[in-house]
mmCIF file of C-alpha atoms in Angstrom:
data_model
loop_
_atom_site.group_PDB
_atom_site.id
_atom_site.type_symbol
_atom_site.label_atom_id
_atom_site.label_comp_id
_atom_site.label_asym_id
_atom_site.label_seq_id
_atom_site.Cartn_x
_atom_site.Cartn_y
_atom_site.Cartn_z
ATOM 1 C CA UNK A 4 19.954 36.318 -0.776
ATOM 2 C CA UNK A 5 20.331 39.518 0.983
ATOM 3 C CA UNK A 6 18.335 42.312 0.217
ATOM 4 C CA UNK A 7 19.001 46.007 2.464
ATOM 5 C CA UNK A 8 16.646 47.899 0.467
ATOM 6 C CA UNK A 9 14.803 50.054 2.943
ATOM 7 C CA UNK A 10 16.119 49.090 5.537
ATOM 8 C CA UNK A 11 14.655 45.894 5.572
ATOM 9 C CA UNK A 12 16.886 42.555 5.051
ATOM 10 C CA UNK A 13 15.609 39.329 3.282
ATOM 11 C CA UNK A 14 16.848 35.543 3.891
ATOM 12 C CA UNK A 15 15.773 32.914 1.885
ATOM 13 C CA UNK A 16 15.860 29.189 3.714
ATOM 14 C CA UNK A 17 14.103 25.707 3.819
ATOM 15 C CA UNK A 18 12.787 24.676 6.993
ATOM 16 C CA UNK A 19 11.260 21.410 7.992
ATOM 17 C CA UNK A 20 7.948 20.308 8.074
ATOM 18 C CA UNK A 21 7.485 16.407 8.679
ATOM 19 C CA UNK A 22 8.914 14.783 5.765
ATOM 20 C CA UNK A 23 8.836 17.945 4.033
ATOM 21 C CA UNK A 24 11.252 20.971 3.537
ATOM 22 C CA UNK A 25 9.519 24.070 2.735
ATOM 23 C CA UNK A 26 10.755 27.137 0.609
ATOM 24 C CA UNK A 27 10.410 30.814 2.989
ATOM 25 C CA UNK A 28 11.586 34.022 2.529
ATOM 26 C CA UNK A 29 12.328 36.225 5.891
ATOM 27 C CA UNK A 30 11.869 39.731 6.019
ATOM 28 C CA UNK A 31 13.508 40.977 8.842
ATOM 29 C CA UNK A 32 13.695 44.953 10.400
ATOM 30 C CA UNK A 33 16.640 47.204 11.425
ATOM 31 C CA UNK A 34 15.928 46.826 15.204
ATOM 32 C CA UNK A 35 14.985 43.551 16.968
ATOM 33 C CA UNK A 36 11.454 43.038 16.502
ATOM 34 C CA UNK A 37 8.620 42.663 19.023
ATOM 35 C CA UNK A 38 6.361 41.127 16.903
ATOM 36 C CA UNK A 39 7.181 38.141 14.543
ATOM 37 C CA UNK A 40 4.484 37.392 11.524
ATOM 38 C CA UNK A 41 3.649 34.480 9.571
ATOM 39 C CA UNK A 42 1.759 35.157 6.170
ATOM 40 C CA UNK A 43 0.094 31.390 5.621
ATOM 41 C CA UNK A 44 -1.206 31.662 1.550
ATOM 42 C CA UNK A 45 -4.131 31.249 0.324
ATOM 43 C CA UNK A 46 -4.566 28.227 -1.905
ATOM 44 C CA UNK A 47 -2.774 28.344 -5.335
ATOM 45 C CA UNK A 48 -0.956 31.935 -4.297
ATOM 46 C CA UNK A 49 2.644 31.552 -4.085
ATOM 47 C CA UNK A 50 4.600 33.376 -1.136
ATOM 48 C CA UNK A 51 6.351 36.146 -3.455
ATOM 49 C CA UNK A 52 2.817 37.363 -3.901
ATOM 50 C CA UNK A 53 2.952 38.800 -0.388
ATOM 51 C CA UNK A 54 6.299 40.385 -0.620
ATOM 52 C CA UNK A 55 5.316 43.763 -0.891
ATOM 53 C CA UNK A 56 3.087 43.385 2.337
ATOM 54 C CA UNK A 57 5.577 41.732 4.608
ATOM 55 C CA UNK A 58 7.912 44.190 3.051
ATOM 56 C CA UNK A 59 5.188 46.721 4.612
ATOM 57 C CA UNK A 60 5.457 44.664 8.049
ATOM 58 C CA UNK A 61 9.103 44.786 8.819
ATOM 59 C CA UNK A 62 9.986 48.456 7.213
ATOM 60 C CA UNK A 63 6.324 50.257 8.899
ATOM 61 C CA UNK A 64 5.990 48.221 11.837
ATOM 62 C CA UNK A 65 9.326 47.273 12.395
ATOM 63 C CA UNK A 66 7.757 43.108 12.889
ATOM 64 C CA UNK A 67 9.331 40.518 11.345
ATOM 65 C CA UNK A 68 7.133 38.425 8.388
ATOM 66 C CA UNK A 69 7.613 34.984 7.321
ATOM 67 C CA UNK A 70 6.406 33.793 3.867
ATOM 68 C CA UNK A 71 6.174 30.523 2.323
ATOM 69 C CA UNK A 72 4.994 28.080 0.100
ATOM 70 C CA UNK A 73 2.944 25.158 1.345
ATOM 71 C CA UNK A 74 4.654 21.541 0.622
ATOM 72 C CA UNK A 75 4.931 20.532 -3.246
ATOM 73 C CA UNK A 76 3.387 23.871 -4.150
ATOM 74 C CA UNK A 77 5.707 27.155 -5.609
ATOM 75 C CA UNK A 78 9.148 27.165 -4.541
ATOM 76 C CA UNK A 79 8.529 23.807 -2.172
ATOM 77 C CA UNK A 80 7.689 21.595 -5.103
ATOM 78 C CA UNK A 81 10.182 19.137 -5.740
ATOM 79 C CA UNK A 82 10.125 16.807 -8.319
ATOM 80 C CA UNK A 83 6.664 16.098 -10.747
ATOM 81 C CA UNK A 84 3.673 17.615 -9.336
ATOM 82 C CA UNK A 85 1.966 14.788 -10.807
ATOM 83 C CA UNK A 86 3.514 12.671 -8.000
ATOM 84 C CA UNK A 87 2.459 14.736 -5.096
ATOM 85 C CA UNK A 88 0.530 13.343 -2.394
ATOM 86 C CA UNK A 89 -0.428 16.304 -0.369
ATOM 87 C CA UNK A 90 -3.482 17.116 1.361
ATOM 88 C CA UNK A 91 -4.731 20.788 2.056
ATOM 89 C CA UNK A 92 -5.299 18.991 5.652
ATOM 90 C CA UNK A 93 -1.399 18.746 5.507
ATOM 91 C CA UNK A 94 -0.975 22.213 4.827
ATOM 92 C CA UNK A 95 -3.111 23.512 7.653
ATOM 93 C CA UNK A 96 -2.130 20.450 10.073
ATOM 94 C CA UNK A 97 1.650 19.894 9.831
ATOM 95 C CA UNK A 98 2.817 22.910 7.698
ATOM 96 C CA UNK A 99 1.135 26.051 9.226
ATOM 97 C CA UNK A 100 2.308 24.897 12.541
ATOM 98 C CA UNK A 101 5.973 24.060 11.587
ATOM 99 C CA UNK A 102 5.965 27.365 9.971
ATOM 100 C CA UNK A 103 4.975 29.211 13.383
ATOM 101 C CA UNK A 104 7.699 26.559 15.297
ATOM 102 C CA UNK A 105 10.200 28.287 12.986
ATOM 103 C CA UNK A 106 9.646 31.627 13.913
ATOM 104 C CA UNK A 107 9.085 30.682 17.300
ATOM 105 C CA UNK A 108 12.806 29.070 17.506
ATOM 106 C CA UNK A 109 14.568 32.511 15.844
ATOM 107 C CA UNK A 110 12.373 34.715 17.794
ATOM 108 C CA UNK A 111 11.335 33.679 21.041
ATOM 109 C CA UNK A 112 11.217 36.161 22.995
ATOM 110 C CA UNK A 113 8.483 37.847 20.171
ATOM 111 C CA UNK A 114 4.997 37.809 20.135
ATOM 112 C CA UNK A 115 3.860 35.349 17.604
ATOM 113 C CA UNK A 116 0.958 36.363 14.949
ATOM 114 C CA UNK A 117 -0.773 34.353 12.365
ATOM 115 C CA UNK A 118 -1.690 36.273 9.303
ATOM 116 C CA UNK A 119 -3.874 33.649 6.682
ATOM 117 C CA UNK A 120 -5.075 34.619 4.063
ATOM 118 C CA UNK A 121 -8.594 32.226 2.935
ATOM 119 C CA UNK A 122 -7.583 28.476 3.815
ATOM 120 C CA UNK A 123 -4.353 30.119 5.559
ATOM 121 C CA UNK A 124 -7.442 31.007 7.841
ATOM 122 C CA UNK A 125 -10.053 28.663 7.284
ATOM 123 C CA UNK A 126 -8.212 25.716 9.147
ATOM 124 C CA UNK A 127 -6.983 28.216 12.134
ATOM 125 C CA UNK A 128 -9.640 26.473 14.535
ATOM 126 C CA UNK A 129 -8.054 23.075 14.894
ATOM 127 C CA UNK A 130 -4.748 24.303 14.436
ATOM 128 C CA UNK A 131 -2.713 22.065 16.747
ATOM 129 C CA UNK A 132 -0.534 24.759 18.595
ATOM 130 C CA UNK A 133 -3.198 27.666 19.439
ATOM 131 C CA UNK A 134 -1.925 28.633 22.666
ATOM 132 C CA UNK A 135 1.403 29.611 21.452
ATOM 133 C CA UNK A 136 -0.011 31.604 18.726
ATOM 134 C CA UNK A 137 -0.068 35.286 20.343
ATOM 135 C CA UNK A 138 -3.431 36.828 17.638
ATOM 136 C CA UNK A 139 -4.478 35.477 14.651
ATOM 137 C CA UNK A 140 -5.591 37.602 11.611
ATOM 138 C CA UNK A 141 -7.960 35.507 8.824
ATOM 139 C CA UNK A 142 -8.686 37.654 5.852
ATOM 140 C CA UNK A 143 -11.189 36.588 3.111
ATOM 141 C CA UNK A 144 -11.154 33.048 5.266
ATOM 142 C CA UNK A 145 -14.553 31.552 5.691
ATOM 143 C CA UNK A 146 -16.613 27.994 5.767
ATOM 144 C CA UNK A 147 -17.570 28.787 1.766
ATOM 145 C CA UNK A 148 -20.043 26.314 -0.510
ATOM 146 C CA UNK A 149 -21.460 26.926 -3.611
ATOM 147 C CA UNK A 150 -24.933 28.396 -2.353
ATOM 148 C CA UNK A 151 -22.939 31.163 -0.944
ATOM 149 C CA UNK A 152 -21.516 32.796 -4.295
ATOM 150 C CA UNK A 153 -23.702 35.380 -5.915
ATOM 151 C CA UNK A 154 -24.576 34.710 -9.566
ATOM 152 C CA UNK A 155 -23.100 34.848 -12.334
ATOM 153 C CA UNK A 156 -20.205 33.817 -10.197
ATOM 154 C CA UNK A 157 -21.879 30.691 -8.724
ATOM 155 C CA UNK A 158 -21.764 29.450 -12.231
ATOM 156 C CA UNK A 159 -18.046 29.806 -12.690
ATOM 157 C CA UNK A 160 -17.352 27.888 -9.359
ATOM 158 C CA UNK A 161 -19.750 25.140 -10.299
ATOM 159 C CA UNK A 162 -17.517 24.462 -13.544
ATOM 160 C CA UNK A 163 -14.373 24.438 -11.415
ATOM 161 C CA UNK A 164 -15.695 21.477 -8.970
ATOM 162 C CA UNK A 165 -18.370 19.286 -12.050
ATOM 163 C CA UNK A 166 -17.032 21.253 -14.871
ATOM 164 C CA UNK A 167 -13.577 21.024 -16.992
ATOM 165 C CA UNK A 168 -11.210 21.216 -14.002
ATOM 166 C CA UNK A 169 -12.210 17.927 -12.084
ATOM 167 C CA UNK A 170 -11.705 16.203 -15.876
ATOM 168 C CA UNK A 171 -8.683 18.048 -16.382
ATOM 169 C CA UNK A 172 -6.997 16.802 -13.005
ATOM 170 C CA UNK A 173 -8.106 13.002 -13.715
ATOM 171 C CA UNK A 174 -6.701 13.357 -17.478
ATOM 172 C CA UNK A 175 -3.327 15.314 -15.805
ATOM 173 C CA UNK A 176 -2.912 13.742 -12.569
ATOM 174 C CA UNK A 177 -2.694 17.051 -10.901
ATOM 175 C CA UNK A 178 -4.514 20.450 -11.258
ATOM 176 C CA UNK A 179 -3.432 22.391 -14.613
ATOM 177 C CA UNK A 180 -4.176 25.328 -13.529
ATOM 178 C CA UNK A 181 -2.381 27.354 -15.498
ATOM 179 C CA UNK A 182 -3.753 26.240 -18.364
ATOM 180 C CA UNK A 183 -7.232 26.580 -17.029
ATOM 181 C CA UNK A 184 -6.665 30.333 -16.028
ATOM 182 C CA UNK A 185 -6.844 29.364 -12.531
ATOM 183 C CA UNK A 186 -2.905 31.150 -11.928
ATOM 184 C CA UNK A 187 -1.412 27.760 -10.411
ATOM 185 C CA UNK A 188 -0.825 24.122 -10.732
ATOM 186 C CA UNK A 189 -2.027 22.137 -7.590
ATOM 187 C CA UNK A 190 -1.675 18.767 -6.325
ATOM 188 C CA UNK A 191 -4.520 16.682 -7.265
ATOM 189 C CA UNK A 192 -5.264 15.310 -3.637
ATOM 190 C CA UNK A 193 -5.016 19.309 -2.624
ATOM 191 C CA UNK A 194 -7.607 19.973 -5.334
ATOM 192 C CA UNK A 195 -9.818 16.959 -4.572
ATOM 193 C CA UNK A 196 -9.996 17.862 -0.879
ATOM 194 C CA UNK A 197 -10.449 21.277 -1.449
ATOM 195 C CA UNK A 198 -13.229 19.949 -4.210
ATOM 196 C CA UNK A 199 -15.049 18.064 -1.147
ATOM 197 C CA UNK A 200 -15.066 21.316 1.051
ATOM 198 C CA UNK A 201 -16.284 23.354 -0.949
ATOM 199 C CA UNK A 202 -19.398 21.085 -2.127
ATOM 200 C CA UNK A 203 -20.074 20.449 1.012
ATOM 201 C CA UNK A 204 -23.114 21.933 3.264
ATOM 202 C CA UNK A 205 -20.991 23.175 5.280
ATOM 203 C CA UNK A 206 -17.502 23.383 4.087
ATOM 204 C CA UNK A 207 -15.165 21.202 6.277
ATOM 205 C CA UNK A 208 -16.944 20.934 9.597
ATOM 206 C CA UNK A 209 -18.662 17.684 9.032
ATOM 207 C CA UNK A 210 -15.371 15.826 8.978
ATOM 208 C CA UNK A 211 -14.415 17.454 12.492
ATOM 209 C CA UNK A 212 -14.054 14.410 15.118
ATOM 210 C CA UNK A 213 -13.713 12.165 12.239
ATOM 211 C CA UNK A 214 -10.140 12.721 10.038
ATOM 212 C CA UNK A 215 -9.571 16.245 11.020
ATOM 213 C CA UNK A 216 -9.456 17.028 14.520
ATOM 214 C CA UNK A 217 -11.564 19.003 17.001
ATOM 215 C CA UNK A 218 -12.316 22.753 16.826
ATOM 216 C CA UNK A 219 -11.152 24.282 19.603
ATOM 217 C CA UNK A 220 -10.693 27.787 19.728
ATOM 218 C CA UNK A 221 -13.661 29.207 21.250
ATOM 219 C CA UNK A 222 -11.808 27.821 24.796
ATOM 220 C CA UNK A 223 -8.711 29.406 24.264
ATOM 221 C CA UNK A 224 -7.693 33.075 24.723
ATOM 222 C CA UNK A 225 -5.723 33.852 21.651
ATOM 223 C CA UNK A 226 -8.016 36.783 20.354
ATOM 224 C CA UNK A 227 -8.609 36.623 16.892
ATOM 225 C CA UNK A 228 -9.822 39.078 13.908
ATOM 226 C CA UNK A 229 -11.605 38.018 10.777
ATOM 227 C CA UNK A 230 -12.205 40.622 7.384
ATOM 228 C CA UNK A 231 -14.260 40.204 5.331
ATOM 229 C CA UNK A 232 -14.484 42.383 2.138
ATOM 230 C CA UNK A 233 -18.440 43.386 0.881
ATOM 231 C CA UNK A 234 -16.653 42.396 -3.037
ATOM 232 C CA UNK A 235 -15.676 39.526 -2.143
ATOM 233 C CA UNK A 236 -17.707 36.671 -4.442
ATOM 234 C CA UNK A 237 -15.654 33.678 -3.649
ATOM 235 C CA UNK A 238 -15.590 34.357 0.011
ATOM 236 C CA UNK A 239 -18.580 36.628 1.063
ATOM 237 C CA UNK A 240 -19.178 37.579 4.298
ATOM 238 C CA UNK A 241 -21.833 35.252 5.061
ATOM 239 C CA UNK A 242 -19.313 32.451 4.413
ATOM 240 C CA UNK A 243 -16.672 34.699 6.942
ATOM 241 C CA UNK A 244 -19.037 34.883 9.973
ATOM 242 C CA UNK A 245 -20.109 31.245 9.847
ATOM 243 C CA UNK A 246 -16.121 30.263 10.498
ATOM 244 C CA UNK A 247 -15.911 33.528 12.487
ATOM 245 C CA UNK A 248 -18.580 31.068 15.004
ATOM 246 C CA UNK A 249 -16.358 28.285 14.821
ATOM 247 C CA UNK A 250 -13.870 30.446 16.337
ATOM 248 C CA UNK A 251 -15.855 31.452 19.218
ATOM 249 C CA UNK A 252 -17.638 34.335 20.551
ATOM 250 C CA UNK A 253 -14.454 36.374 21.368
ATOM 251 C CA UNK A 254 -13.861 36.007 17.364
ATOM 252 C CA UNK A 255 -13.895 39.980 16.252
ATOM 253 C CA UNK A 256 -15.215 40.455 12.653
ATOM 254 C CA UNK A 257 -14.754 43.681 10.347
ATOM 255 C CA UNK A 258 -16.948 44.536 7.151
ATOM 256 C CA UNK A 259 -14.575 46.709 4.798
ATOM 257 C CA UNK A 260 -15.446 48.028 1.669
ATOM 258 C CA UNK A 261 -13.138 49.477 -1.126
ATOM 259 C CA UNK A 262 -14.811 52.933 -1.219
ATOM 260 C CA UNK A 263 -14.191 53.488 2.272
ATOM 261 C CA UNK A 264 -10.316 53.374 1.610
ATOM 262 C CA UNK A 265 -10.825 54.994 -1.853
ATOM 263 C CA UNK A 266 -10.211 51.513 -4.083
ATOM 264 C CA UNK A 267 -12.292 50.429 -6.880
ATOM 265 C CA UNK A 268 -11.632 46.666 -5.964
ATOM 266 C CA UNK A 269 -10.380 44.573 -3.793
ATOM 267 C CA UNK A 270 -12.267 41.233 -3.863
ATOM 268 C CA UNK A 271 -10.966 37.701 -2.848
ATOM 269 C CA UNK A 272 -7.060 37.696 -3.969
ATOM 270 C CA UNK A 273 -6.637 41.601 -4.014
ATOM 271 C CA UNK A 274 -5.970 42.579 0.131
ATOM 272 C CA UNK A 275 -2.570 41.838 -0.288
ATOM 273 C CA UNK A 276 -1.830 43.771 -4.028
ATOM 274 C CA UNK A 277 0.604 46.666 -3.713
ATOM 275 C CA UNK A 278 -2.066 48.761 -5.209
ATOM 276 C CA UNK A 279 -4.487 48.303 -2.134
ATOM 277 C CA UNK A 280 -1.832 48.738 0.463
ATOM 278 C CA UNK A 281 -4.231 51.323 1.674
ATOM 279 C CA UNK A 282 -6.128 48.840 4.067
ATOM 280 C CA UNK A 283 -2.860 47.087 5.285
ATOM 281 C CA UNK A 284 -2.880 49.187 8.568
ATOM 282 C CA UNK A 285 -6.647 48.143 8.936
ATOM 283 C CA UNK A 286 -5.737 44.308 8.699
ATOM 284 C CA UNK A 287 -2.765 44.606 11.248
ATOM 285 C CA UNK A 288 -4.477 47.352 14.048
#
């Protein structure tokens, strides 16, 4: 599909990642661009959610933007959910990377940014091809358990890991999320993992060294910027600084607020709405 609205032309493709062929759109500027962008989703948000942004990207700042959906998830699923076997690990370990190798091979002579949004973040220190990302941009990603939501949303988030939704995947075989007002359907390994995380002490980082590998961005020099909104109750800020020190002490962090750009809201999901495009020059400065 071909899109010239603004100036701005859109490709839709699969691209490989292992075993997998993902589902991307490519938004792509009049002139050559200098820049190339991936957008790596947060969990459960499909990539036409961030279609006005990398819209933004390639018609404002003339980059190109990659979106796509993770494997068996929104456009990538193929066949029953139910039968899925992915892992959020897979996400962040095979198809984040093959997404950047992608934009790497159509643009090399680019520089090559990382935009993720929560776990399109949160994994981003033991990604396995850091030096041949150019900057890396987390927003709302952080190393978040249940001790650091504020109440009454605590509550909520303690349903959604003992609650209704770990029943609901064992009765379903996958995460009905749709049903349960979460937005999506996930895979139930994705949901289990993500389960463990997040009911964890500290998120993820116990299982570095043991099935997930090493953190090791603090030695490298890609620089990288982490946001961190004060509404945010699913990822507060607290949550944002403790990954923004597994990312080093070159890791740069920004405090926003919605009254400083004149919003009402933004929380967790909201950076990338149309309606807050307000902050989107913040994010990419």
């Amino acid at each position: 599909m071909l899109d010239n609205t603004h100036a701005v032309t859109t490709e839709d493709f699969l691209f490989p990642s292992g075993p997998a062929s993902l589902s991307a759109r490519l938004y792509l500027p009049a002139t050559p661009p200098m820049v190339a962008v991936v957008v790596h989703s947060a969990t459960g948000v499909p990539r036409d959610y961030y279609k006005h942004f990398a819209r933004w990207l390639a018609a404002e700042r003339g980059m190109a933007c990659l979106t796509y959906d993770y494997r068996d998830f929104g456009h990538s699923l193929i066949g029953s959910m139910k039968a899925s076997k992915a892992t959020m690990a897979e996400w962040a370990l095979v198809d984040m990377p093959s997404a950047r190798a992608e934009m790497r091979r159509r643009f090399p002579d680019a520089q090559q940014w990382s935009i993720g949004h929560s776990v399109g973040g949160l994994l981003g220190p033991i990604q396995p091809d850091i030096d041949q990302i150019d900057r890396m941009i987390c927003v709302c990603s952080g190393l978040v358990t249940l001790t650091d939501h504020p109440w009454p949303y605590r509550a909520l988030a303690w349903m959604f890991w003992n609650g209704h939704a770990p029943l609901a995947v064992k009765a379903m075989g996958y995460l009905p999320g749709k049903a349960l007002g979460f937005g999506a359907n996930l895979p139930a390994s994705v949901y289990w993992q993500w389960r463990k995380w997040c009911t964890a002490p500290l998120n993820y980082v116990p299982e570095i060294g043991d099935t997930l590998p090493n953190a090791r961005w603090a030695g490298s020099n890609t620089p990288v910027d982490l946001f961190a909104f004060k509404d945010d109750q699913m990822v507060p800020p607290d949550a944002v600084w403790r990954l923004a020190d597994l990312y080093g002490p070159k890791a740069r962090r920004h405090e926003l607020s919605p009254s400083e750009f004149g919003l009402p809201e933004i929380g967790h999901i909201g950076a990338f709405a149309r309606r807050n495009a307000a902050i989107w020059p913040q994010l990419t400065a």
